Amino acid sequence: MNKATKIISILLTFTTLFQFTVFADSNEKSKRANIKASEQELAQNVMDRLGIMNYSADNTDDIISRIDFSVYLGRLLQIDEYSETDITYYTDVPNDHYALACLDYLTQLGGFEGTGNSEFRPNDSISPIQAAKVIFNVLGYRAYADITGGYPAAYNKLCEETKLLDGFSGCTDITRNEMTVILLRAGFINKLGIANSETSPVTFNSENGKSIFEDTWDIYDDSGVLKNSGLITLDESITAGDGNTVFNGVSYDNNGIDTEEYLGKYVRIITQKADDADKIIYMVADEKYNSEKRIAAKDFVKYTDGSVQYCDNDTGKEKTAKIDKSATILLNGEIVKYDVETAMKISKGEIILIDNNRDNAADAVIINSYNSYVAGYTDVQNELIYDKKTGSTIADIDKYARVKIHNDSGSEISLSEI
């Protein structure tokens, strides 16, 4: 074999190995982000309620393209995506493209730069760090990044400081589910201000800047224990109103959310200020803090000295759960003002122990008790329901949710079915 043949052979070998490596990488699935369930739920519902990304369980795992990302980020910034634009930056995005307004505006803000030859490659996927670069650039961090390491080093550092990509290590693309989380986090990152004078060097400051949500949407992020929901309260010093929720002393419109299920729990809440009434966009129980134990009435043994004894169905043994001495006890939505042991002696229902600070003692005890009746007839004029067997009054109609009503066959029915 002569020298030329040897060189060709070596080149062919390296070419074959290179082709094989590329093929293997292209078929390797991207690692998915490790995101807390509560944050994922919050992100999905906030993005859906604001009309930024409509949630559907059928497409949560779809990979986000560069062009779709530009639309979702544009909506977060409240760009008029249907406005006309006279500027076209990229040769592979037609003038009548649905995302053109968002894409051009984000490019003007310094978010996108294209991939060379005036191409955008709209259908390519976008990696988390690429998305982060666009986000930080439109928030005004581009000059800061340029003088602190550039891409990707400076943006990786910014991600660490803001926790924008926490849990995304190893991801090479982004699903719709993951995109909602990135946008939610991005919405609360403060914009960067730049100060410059003849006597001082350039300085960067984000502490006094507003976030996208605060500046553009008047939306805020808060957390704490939910003590008032509708007409049910854990704090008698604050009276909530029907359809409202009081959180940290501020009353909010429930906005169609059943907030009662979060009563007594440590929650993360997204709220929006409005002219008529401040409203809740969405809230979730923060799994980092909350611990909840549900004890069926049949498993309750006794209450004594600030503890509940109950039968554990898994082991068949009795267990004990502590109750904090300052805990609020609710019986069917009303604060218990008498003997707690008596309140817990229920024949049907459940006792819910909520520990909202992870100290192994319940901070709120919610007792849902009910009686089961067979409905006979209703007296609409006097708003009464009668037991078919005894003829006695079951409940006022406006309080019927506190009882279980059955028909003759034993099936549970609603008031409207009587």
Short mmCIF file of C-alpha atoms in Angstrom, two decimals:
data_model
loop_
_atom_site.label_atom_id
_atom_site.label_comp_id
_atom_site.label_asym_id
_atom_site.label_seq_id
_atom_site.Cartn_x
_atom_site.Cartn_y
_atom_site.Cartn_z
CA MET A 1 0.00 0.00 0.00
CA ASN A 2 1.57 3.32 -1.06
CA LYS A 3 1.58 6.52 0.96
CA ALA A 4 -1.41 8.09 -0.87
CA THR A 5 -3.50 4.95 -0.35
CA LYS A 6 -2.68 4.93 3.36
CA ILE A 7 -3.80 8.58 3.73
CA ILE A 8 -7.06 7.90 1.89
CA SER A 9 -7.67 4.84 4.08
CA ILE A 10 -7.08 6.85 7.27
CA LEU A 11 -9.39 9.62 6.05
CA LEU A 12 -12.14 7.11 5.25
CA THR A 13 -11.77 5.58 8.69
CA PHE A 14 -12.13 8.95 10.45
CA THR A 15 -15.02 9.90 8.19
CA THR A 16 -16.85 6.69 9.03
CA LEU A 17 -16.27 7.17 12.76
CA PHE A 18 -17.43 10.79 12.55
CA GLN A 19 -20.60 9.84 10.69
CA PHE A 20 -21.36 7.17 13.27
CA THR A 21 -20.87 9.61 16.15
CA VAL A 22 -23.17 12.21 14.61
CA PHE A 23 -25.82 9.57 13.96
CA ALA A 24 -25.68 8.35 17.56
CA ASP A 25 -26.01 11.88 18.98
CA SER A 26 -28.94 12.76 16.74
CA ASN A 27 -30.90 9.78 18.04
CA GLU A 28 -30.13 10.34 21.70
CA LYS A 29 -33.12 11.72 23.58
CA SER A 30 -32.66 14.95 25.48
CA LYS A 31 -32.76 14.68 29.25
CA ARG A 32 -35.93 16.14 30.72
CA ALA A 33 -35.92 18.85 33.37
CA ASN A 34 -36.36 18.03 37.05
CA ILE A 35 -39.14 20.41 38.11
CA LYS A 36 -41.24 20.38 41.26
CA ALA A 37 -44.81 19.28 40.58
CA SER A 38 -46.24 22.37 42.28
CA GLU A 39 -44.16 24.75 40.14
CA GLN A 40 -45.12 22.86 37.00
CA GLU A 41 -48.82 23.09 37.88
CA LEU A 42 -48.48 26.77 38.68
CA ALA A 43 -46.64 27.54 35.44
CA GLN A 44 -49.09 25.65 33.25
CA ASN A 45 -52.12 27.39 34.74
CA VAL A 46 -50.62 30.89 34.85
CA MET A 47 -49.52 30.70 31.21
CA ASP A 48 -52.91 29.31 30.21
CA ARG A 49 -54.93 31.89 32.13
CA LEU A 50 -52.88 34.76 30.69
CA GLY A 51 -53.24 33.40 27.15
CA ILE A 52 -49.49 33.01 26.70
CA MET A 53 -49.48 29.23 26.22
CA ASN A 54 -52.75 27.33 26.12
CA TYR A 55 -52.46 24.17 28.19
CA SER A 56 -53.44 20.79 26.82
CA ALA A 57 -52.47 17.43 28.30
CA ASP A 58 -52.09 16.09 24.76
CA ASN A 59 -49.14 18.26 23.74
CA THR A 60 -47.14 18.89 26.92
CA ASP A 61 -44.20 16.84 25.65
CA ASP A 62 -44.02 18.47 22.21
CA ILE A 63 -40.61 20.01 21.51
CA ILE A 64 -40.60 23.81 21.22
CA SER A 65 -39.21 25.28 18.00
CA ARG A 66 -37.26 28.54 17.78
CA ILE A 67 -40.16 30.28 16.06
CA ASP A 68 -42.73 29.12 18.62
CA PHE A 69 -40.46 30.26 21.44
CA SER A 70 -40.38 33.73 19.87
CA VAL A 71 -44.20 33.83 19.92
CA TYR A 72 -44.51 32.72 23.57
CA LEU A 73 -41.83 35.13 24.75
CA GLY A 74 -43.46 37.86 22.68
CA ARG A 75 -46.79 37.21 24.40
CA LEU A 76 -45.08 37.35 27.80
CA LEU A 77 -43.79 40.79 26.80
CA GLN A 78 -47.28 41.65 25.49
CA ILE A 79 -46.04 42.30 21.98
CA ASP A 80 -48.88 42.79 19.50
CA GLU A 81 -48.22 39.65 17.50
CA TYR A 82 -50.71 40.68 14.81
CA SER A 83 -49.17 44.08 14.13
CA GLU A 84 -47.61 44.80 10.76
CA THR A 85 -43.86 45.15 10.47
CA ASP A 86 -41.84 46.80 7.74
CA ILE A 87 -38.59 45.14 8.76
CA THR A 88 -37.65 41.59 7.90
CA TYR A 89 -34.40 40.33 9.35
CA TYR A 90 -34.35 36.73 8.14
CA THR A 91 -34.53 35.24 4.68
CA ASP A 92 -36.12 31.96 5.82
CA VAL A 93 -39.10 33.60 7.59
CA PRO A 94 -41.66 34.84 5.02
CA ASN A 95 -43.25 38.29 5.26
CA ASP A 96 -46.67 36.79 6.01
CA HIS A 97 -45.46 34.46 8.79
CA TYR A 98 -47.69 34.42 11.91
CA ALA A 99 -44.68 35.01 14.20
CA LEU A 100 -43.06 37.81 12.21
CA ALA A 101 -44.07 40.70 14.51
CA CYS A 102 -42.80 38.93 17.64
CA LEU A 103 -39.61 37.76 15.95
CA ASP A 104 -38.74 41.15 14.52
CA TYR A 105 -39.40 42.96 17.80
CA LEU A 106 -37.30 40.48 19.80
CA THR A 107 -34.52 40.91 17.26
CA GLN A 108 -34.68 44.69 17.66
CA LEU A 109 -34.35 44.21 21.43
CA GLY A 110 -31.18 42.18 20.84
CA GLY A 111 -32.75 38.85 21.77
CA PHE A 112 -32.11 37.05 18.49
CA GLU A 113 -29.21 37.40 16.10
CA GLY A 114 -29.92 34.65 13.58
CA THR A 115 -27.57 31.82 12.66
CA GLY A 116 -25.56 33.39 9.86
CA ASN A 117 -26.39 34.11 6.21
CA SER A 118 -29.47 36.03 7.45
CA GLU A 119 -31.20 32.78 8.38
CA PHE A 120 -33.22 32.12 11.51
CA ARG A 121 -33.87 28.38 11.14
CA PRO A 122 -37.37 28.72 12.61
CA ASN A 123 -38.19 25.02 12.88
CA ASP A 124 -35.05 24.03 14.78
CA SER A 125 -35.41 23.24 18.47
CA ILE A 126 -33.96 25.65 21.00
CA SER A 127 -31.85 24.62 23.97
CA PRO A 128 -32.45 25.97 27.49
CA ILE A 129 -29.26 28.06 27.51
CA GLN A 130 -30.10 29.49 24.05
CA ALA A 131 -33.55 30.44 25.34
CA ALA A 132 -31.95 31.96 28.45
CA LYS A 133 -29.66 34.09 26.28
CA VAL A 134 -32.65 35.54 24.42
CA ILE A 135 -34.53 36.19 27.66
CA PHE A 136 -31.63 37.95 29.37
CA ASN A 137 -30.88 40.00 26.27
CA VAL A 138 -34.42 41.36 26.05
CA LEU A 139 -34.23 42.11 29.79
CA GLY A 140 -31.23 44.34 29.13
CA TYR A 141 -28.38 42.05 30.19
CA ARG A 142 -26.60 41.84 26.83
CA ALA A 143 -23.91 44.47 27.51
CA TYR A 144 -23.29 43.00 30.96
CA ALA A 145 -22.92 39.52 29.47
CA ASP A 146 -20.52 40.76 26.79
CA ILE A 147 -18.05 42.09 29.36
CA THR A 148 -18.39 39.21 31.85
CA GLY A 149 -17.55 36.23 29.66
CA GLY A 150 -20.00 36.29 26.78
CA TYR A 151 -21.97 33.28 25.61
CA PRO A 152 -22.39 30.81 27.22
CA ALA A 153 -20.31 31.51 30.36
CA ALA A 154 -21.95 34.80 31.37
CA TYR A 155 -25.44 33.45 30.70
CA ASN A 156 -24.75 30.30 32.70
CA LYS A 157 -23.76 32.53 35.61
CA LEU A 158 -26.91 34.62 35.23
CA CYS A 159 -28.99 31.44 35.20
CA GLU A 160 -27.37 30.32 38.44
CA GLU A 161 -28.00 33.68 40.12
CA THR A 162 -31.65 33.90 39.04
CA LYS A 163 -32.37 30.13 39.13
CA LEU A 164 -33.85 30.47 35.64
CA LEU A 165 -32.67 27.01 34.56
CA ASP A 166 -32.66 25.16 37.88
CA GLY A 167 -33.33 21.50 37.13
CA PHE A 168 -32.52 21.81 33.40
CA SER A 169 -29.01 20.34 33.51
CA GLY A 170 -28.43 18.02 30.56
CA CYS A 171 -31.42 19.24 28.52
CA THR A 172 -30.69 19.96 24.87
CA ASP A 173 -34.23 20.99 23.90
CA ILE A 174 -37.40 22.22 25.62
CA THR A 175 -40.89 20.73 25.81
CA ARG A 176 -44.07 22.79 26.14
CA ASN A 177 -44.27 21.77 29.81
CA GLU A 178 -40.74 22.99 30.43
CA MET A 179 -41.33 26.18 28.44
CA THR A 180 -44.14 27.24 30.78
CA VAL A 181 -41.75 26.99 33.76
CA ILE A 182 -38.99 28.96 32.02
CA LEU A 183 -41.43 31.73 31.09
CA LEU A 184 -42.89 31.86 34.60
CA ARG A 185 -39.42 32.22 36.09
CA ALA A 186 -38.38 34.73 33.41
CA GLY A 187 -41.42 36.86 34.16
CA PHE A 188 -40.16 37.55 37.69
CA ILE A 189 -36.52 38.41 36.80
CA ASN A 190 -35.81 42.12 37.20
CA LYS A 191 -34.77 44.10 34.16
CA LEU A 192 -31.20 45.39 34.23
CA GLY A 193 -30.45 49.08 34.38
CA ILE A 194 -27.19 50.59 33.14
CA ALA A 195 -25.67 53.74 34.59
CA ASN A 196 -22.80 55.58 32.89
CA SER A 197 -21.15 58.93 33.47
CA GLU A 198 -17.94 60.72 32.56
CA THR A 199 -16.62 60.37 36.10
CA SER A 200 -17.57 56.76 36.81
CA PRO A 201 -17.37 53.49 34.92
CA VAL A 202 -20.38 51.63 33.60
CA THR A 203 -22.43 50.11 36.42
CA PHE A 204 -25.24 47.57 36.22
CA ASN A 205 -28.15 47.42 38.67
CA SER A 206 -31.15 45.08 38.71
CA GLU A 207 -32.26 45.70 42.31
CA ASN A 208 -34.29 48.77 41.37
CA GLY A 209 -35.59 47.32 38.13
CA LYS A 210 -39.06 45.86 37.59
CA SER A 211 -39.79 42.41 36.27
CA ILE A 212 -41.82 41.73 33.12
CA PHE A 213 -44.78 40.58 35.21
CA GLU A 214 -44.64 43.58 37.53
CA ASP A 215 -44.01 46.19 34.84
CA THR A 216 -46.18 44.83 32.03
CA TRP A 217 -48.88 42.75 33.73
CA ASP A 218 -49.08 44.17 37.27
CA ILE A 219 -48.66 40.59 38.48
CA TYR A 220 -46.95 39.59 41.71
CA ASP A 221 -45.56 36.46 43.34
CA ASP A 222 -46.20 35.77 47.02
CA SER A 223 -46.18 32.90 49.50
CA GLY A 224 -47.44 32.07 52.97
CA VAL A 225 -50.19 30.23 54.83
CA LEU A 226 -53.72 30.63 53.44
CA LYS A 227 -55.94 31.51 56.42
CA ASN A 228 -59.10 32.80 54.76
CA SER A 229 -61.01 31.33 51.85
CA GLY A 230 -64.49 32.57 50.98
CA LEU A 231 -66.59 32.50 54.13
CA ILE A 232 -64.28 30.03 55.87
CA THR A 233 -61.53 31.43 58.05
CA LEU A 234 -58.72 30.22 60.28
CA ASP A 235 -58.25 33.76 61.56
CA GLU A 236 -61.37 35.30 63.12
CA SER A 237 -59.78 38.74 63.13
CA ILE A 238 -60.17 38.84 59.34
CA THR A 239 -63.56 38.35 57.72
CA ALA A 240 -63.49 37.12 54.16
CA GLY A 241 -66.33 37.61 51.71
CA ASP A 242 -68.16 35.13 49.53
CA GLY A 243 -66.13 34.65 46.36
CA ASN A 244 -63.06 36.28 47.89
CA THR A 245 -59.86 35.01 49.46
CA VAL A 246 -57.84 36.91 52.04
CA PHE A 247 -54.10 36.33 51.84
CA ASN A 248 -51.54 38.14 53.99
CA GLY A 249 -54.21 40.69 54.92
CA VAL A 250 -55.23 41.50 51.31
CA SER A 251 -58.58 40.45 49.83
CA TYR A 252 -58.54 38.94 46.33
CA ASP A 253 -61.19 37.91 43.86
CA ASN A 254 -61.07 34.09 43.69
CA ASN A 255 -61.20 34.36 39.89
CA GLY A 256 -63.00 31.03 39.60
CA ILE A 257 -60.44 29.11 41.67
CA ASP A 258 -61.57 26.81 44.47
CA THR A 259 -59.19 28.15 47.10
CA GLU A 260 -60.81 26.23 49.97
CA GLU A 261 -58.71 23.17 49.15
CA TYR A 262 -55.60 25.20 50.10
CA LEU A 263 -56.95 26.43 53.44
CA GLY A 264 -54.38 26.02 56.21
CA LYS A 265 -51.59 25.16 53.76
CA TYR A 266 -48.42 27.01 52.87
CA VAL A 267 -49.03 28.19 49.32
CA ARG A 268 -47.38 30.02 46.48
CA ILE A 269 -49.80 32.50 44.96
CA ILE A 270 -49.71 34.60 41.78
CA THR A 271 -51.93 37.69 41.96
CA GLN A 272 -52.80 40.56 39.63
CA LYS A 273 -53.80 44.10 40.52
CA ALA A 274 -56.85 45.44 38.72
CA ASP A 275 -59.01 48.57 38.86
CA ASP A 276 -62.14 46.76 40.04
CA ALA A 277 -60.55 44.15 42.37
CA ASP A 278 -57.22 42.44 42.78
CA LYS A 279 -57.52 38.82 41.68
CA ILE A 280 -55.80 35.48 42.04
CA ILE A 281 -54.27 34.13 38.84
CA TYR A 282 -53.44 30.78 40.43
CA MET A 283 -52.16 29.21 43.64
CA VAL A 284 -50.56 25.89 44.59
CA ALA A 285 -49.59 24.23 47.85
CA ASP A 286 -45.81 24.34 48.21
CA GLU A 287 -44.69 20.74 48.68
CA LYS A 288 -41.46 21.94 50.28
CA TYR A 289 -43.33 22.97 53.42
CA ASN A 290 -46.64 21.10 53.57
CA SER A 291 -47.42 17.76 55.09
CA GLU A 292 -51.01 16.52 55.12
CA LYS A 293 -52.55 13.55 56.90
CA ARG A 294 -56.14 12.44 56.24
CA ILE A 295 -57.82 10.24 58.83
CA ALA A 296 -61.18 8.66 58.00
CA ALA A 297 -63.78 8.80 60.76
CA LYS A 298 -63.73 5.00 61.05
CA ASP A 299 -59.95 5.06 61.71
CA PHE A 300 -60.07 7.74 64.42
CA VAL A 301 -59.37 6.31 67.88
CA LYS A 302 -59.16 9.26 70.26
CA TYR A 303 -57.81 12.74 70.91
CA THR A 304 -55.84 13.37 74.05
CA ASP A 305 -53.22 15.85 75.25
CA GLY A 306 -52.79 17.55 71.88
CA SER A 307 -52.45 14.34 69.86
CA VAL A 308 -54.67 12.25 67.64
CA GLN A 309 -54.53 8.48 67.78
CA TYR A 310 -55.66 6.65 64.68
CA CYS A 311 -55.44 3.26 63.01
CA ASP A 312 -52.99 3.04 60.12
CA ASN A 313 -54.61 1.03 57.32
CA ASP A 314 -51.26 -0.05 55.87
CA THR A 315 -49.91 -1.58 59.07
CA GLY A 316 -53.07 -2.17 61.06
CA LYS A 317 -51.38 -0.56 64.05
CA GLU A 318 -52.31 2.52 66.01
CA LYS A 319 -50.31 5.67 65.35
CA THR A 320 -50.14 9.11 66.92
CA ALA A 321 -50.12 12.51 65.21
CA LYS A 322 -49.26 15.68 67.10
CA ILE A 323 -51.28 18.89 66.96
CA ASP A 324 -49.61 22.21 67.69
CA LYS A 325 -51.00 23.89 70.80
CA SER A 326 -51.82 27.01 68.77
CA ALA A 327 -53.47 25.10 65.89
CA THR A 328 -56.86 26.19 64.60
CA ILE A 329 -59.59 23.52 64.63
CA LEU A 330 -62.33 23.77 62.01
CA LEU A 331 -65.52 21.70 62.13
CA ASN A 332 -67.51 21.91 58.91
CA GLY A 333 -66.04 25.31 58.15
CA GLU A 334 -66.48 26.85 61.60
CA ILE A 335 -63.80 27.36 64.24
CA VAL A 336 -64.28 25.01 67.18
CA LYS A 337 -64.93 26.93 70.40
CA TYR A 338 -65.68 23.93 72.60
CA ASP A 339 -64.07 20.64 73.57
CA VAL A 340 -61.86 19.45 70.68
CA GLU A 341 -62.19 15.80 71.65
CA THR A 342 -65.98 16.06 71.29
CA ALA A 343 -65.63 17.78 67.92
CA MET A 344 -63.51 14.92 66.60
CA LYS A 345 -66.02 12.22 67.51
CA ILE A 346 -67.61 12.02 64.09
CA SER A 347 -69.43 9.02 62.65
CA LYS A 348 -68.82 9.81 58.99
CA GLY A 349 -66.29 12.04 57.28
CA GLU A 350 -62.61 12.71 57.83
CA ILE A 351 -60.08 14.64 59.87
CA ILE A 352 -57.36 16.48 57.95
CA LEU A 353 -54.15 17.37 59.80
CA ILE A 354 -52.09 20.06 58.03
CA ASP A 355 -48.50 20.74 59.00
CA ASN A 356 -47.42 23.84 57.06
CA ASN A 357 -43.93 24.26 58.47
CA ARG A 358 -42.65 20.67 58.60
CA ASP A 359 -42.21 20.55 62.39
CA ASN A 360 -44.21 17.31 62.71
CA ALA A 361 -47.14 19.01 64.43
CA ALA A 362 -50.41 20.00 62.72
CA ASP A 363 -50.95 23.75 62.47
CA ALA A 364 -54.53 23.40 61.22
CA VAL A 365 -57.09 20.63 61.80
CA ILE A 366 -60.02 20.50 59.40
CA ILE A 367 -62.88 18.18 60.40
CA ASN A 368 -65.39 17.35 57.69
CA SER A 369 -68.34 15.61 59.29
CA TYR A 370 -71.59 14.56 57.66
CA ASN A 371 -74.70 12.49 58.22
CA SER A 372 -76.19 10.24 55.56
CA TYR A 373 -79.90 10.38 54.78
CA VAL A 374 -82.39 9.08 52.25
CA ALA A 375 -84.14 12.08 50.74
CA GLY A 376 -87.88 12.23 50.86
CA TYR A 377 -89.03 15.59 49.57
CA THR A 378 -88.07 19.24 49.64
CA ASP A 379 -89.93 22.23 50.96
CA VAL A 380 -88.63 24.88 48.60
CA GLN A 381 -90.58 27.69 50.22
CA ASN A 382 -89.02 27.04 53.61
CA GLU A 383 -85.76 25.75 52.11
CA LEU A 384 -85.84 22.38 53.87
CA ILE A 385 -85.03 18.79 52.93
CA TYR A 386 -86.74 15.92 54.76
CA ASP A 387 -85.52 12.44 55.63
CA LYS A 388 -87.75 9.86 53.91
CA LYS A 389 -87.54 7.38 56.79
CA THR A 390 -88.14 9.62 59.79
CA GLY A 391 -89.63 12.75 58.25
CA SER A 392 -87.14 14.84 60.17
CA THR A 393 -85.37 17.84 58.67
CA ILE A 394 -82.11 16.93 56.99
CA ALA A 395 -80.65 20.40 56.52
CA ASP A 396 -81.30 23.89 55.28
CA ILE A 397 -80.95 23.80 51.52
CA ASP A 398 -78.14 26.35 51.56
CA LYS A 399 -76.16 24.04 53.86
CA TYR A 400 -76.94 20.73 52.16
CA ALA A 401 -73.26 20.22 51.23
CA ARG A 402 -72.65 19.20 54.83
CA VAL A 403 -74.79 16.07 54.48
CA LYS A 404 -74.75 13.12 52.12
CA ILE A 405 -78.11 12.54 50.44
CA HIS A 406 -79.05 9.18 48.90
CA ASN A 407 -81.93 7.78 46.90
CA ASP A 408 -83.81 4.56 47.69
CA SER A 409 -81.16 2.42 45.99
CA GLY A 410 -78.42 3.89 48.15
CA SER A 411 -76.74 5.96 45.44
CA GLU A 412 -75.55 9.41 46.43
CA ILE A 413 -77.50 12.19 44.70
CA SER A 414 -77.31 15.96 44.50
CA LEU A 415 -79.94 18.42 45.64
CA SER A 416 -80.99 19.11 42.06
CA GLU A 417 -81.85 15.43 41.58
CA ILE A 418 -84.39 15.27 44.41
#
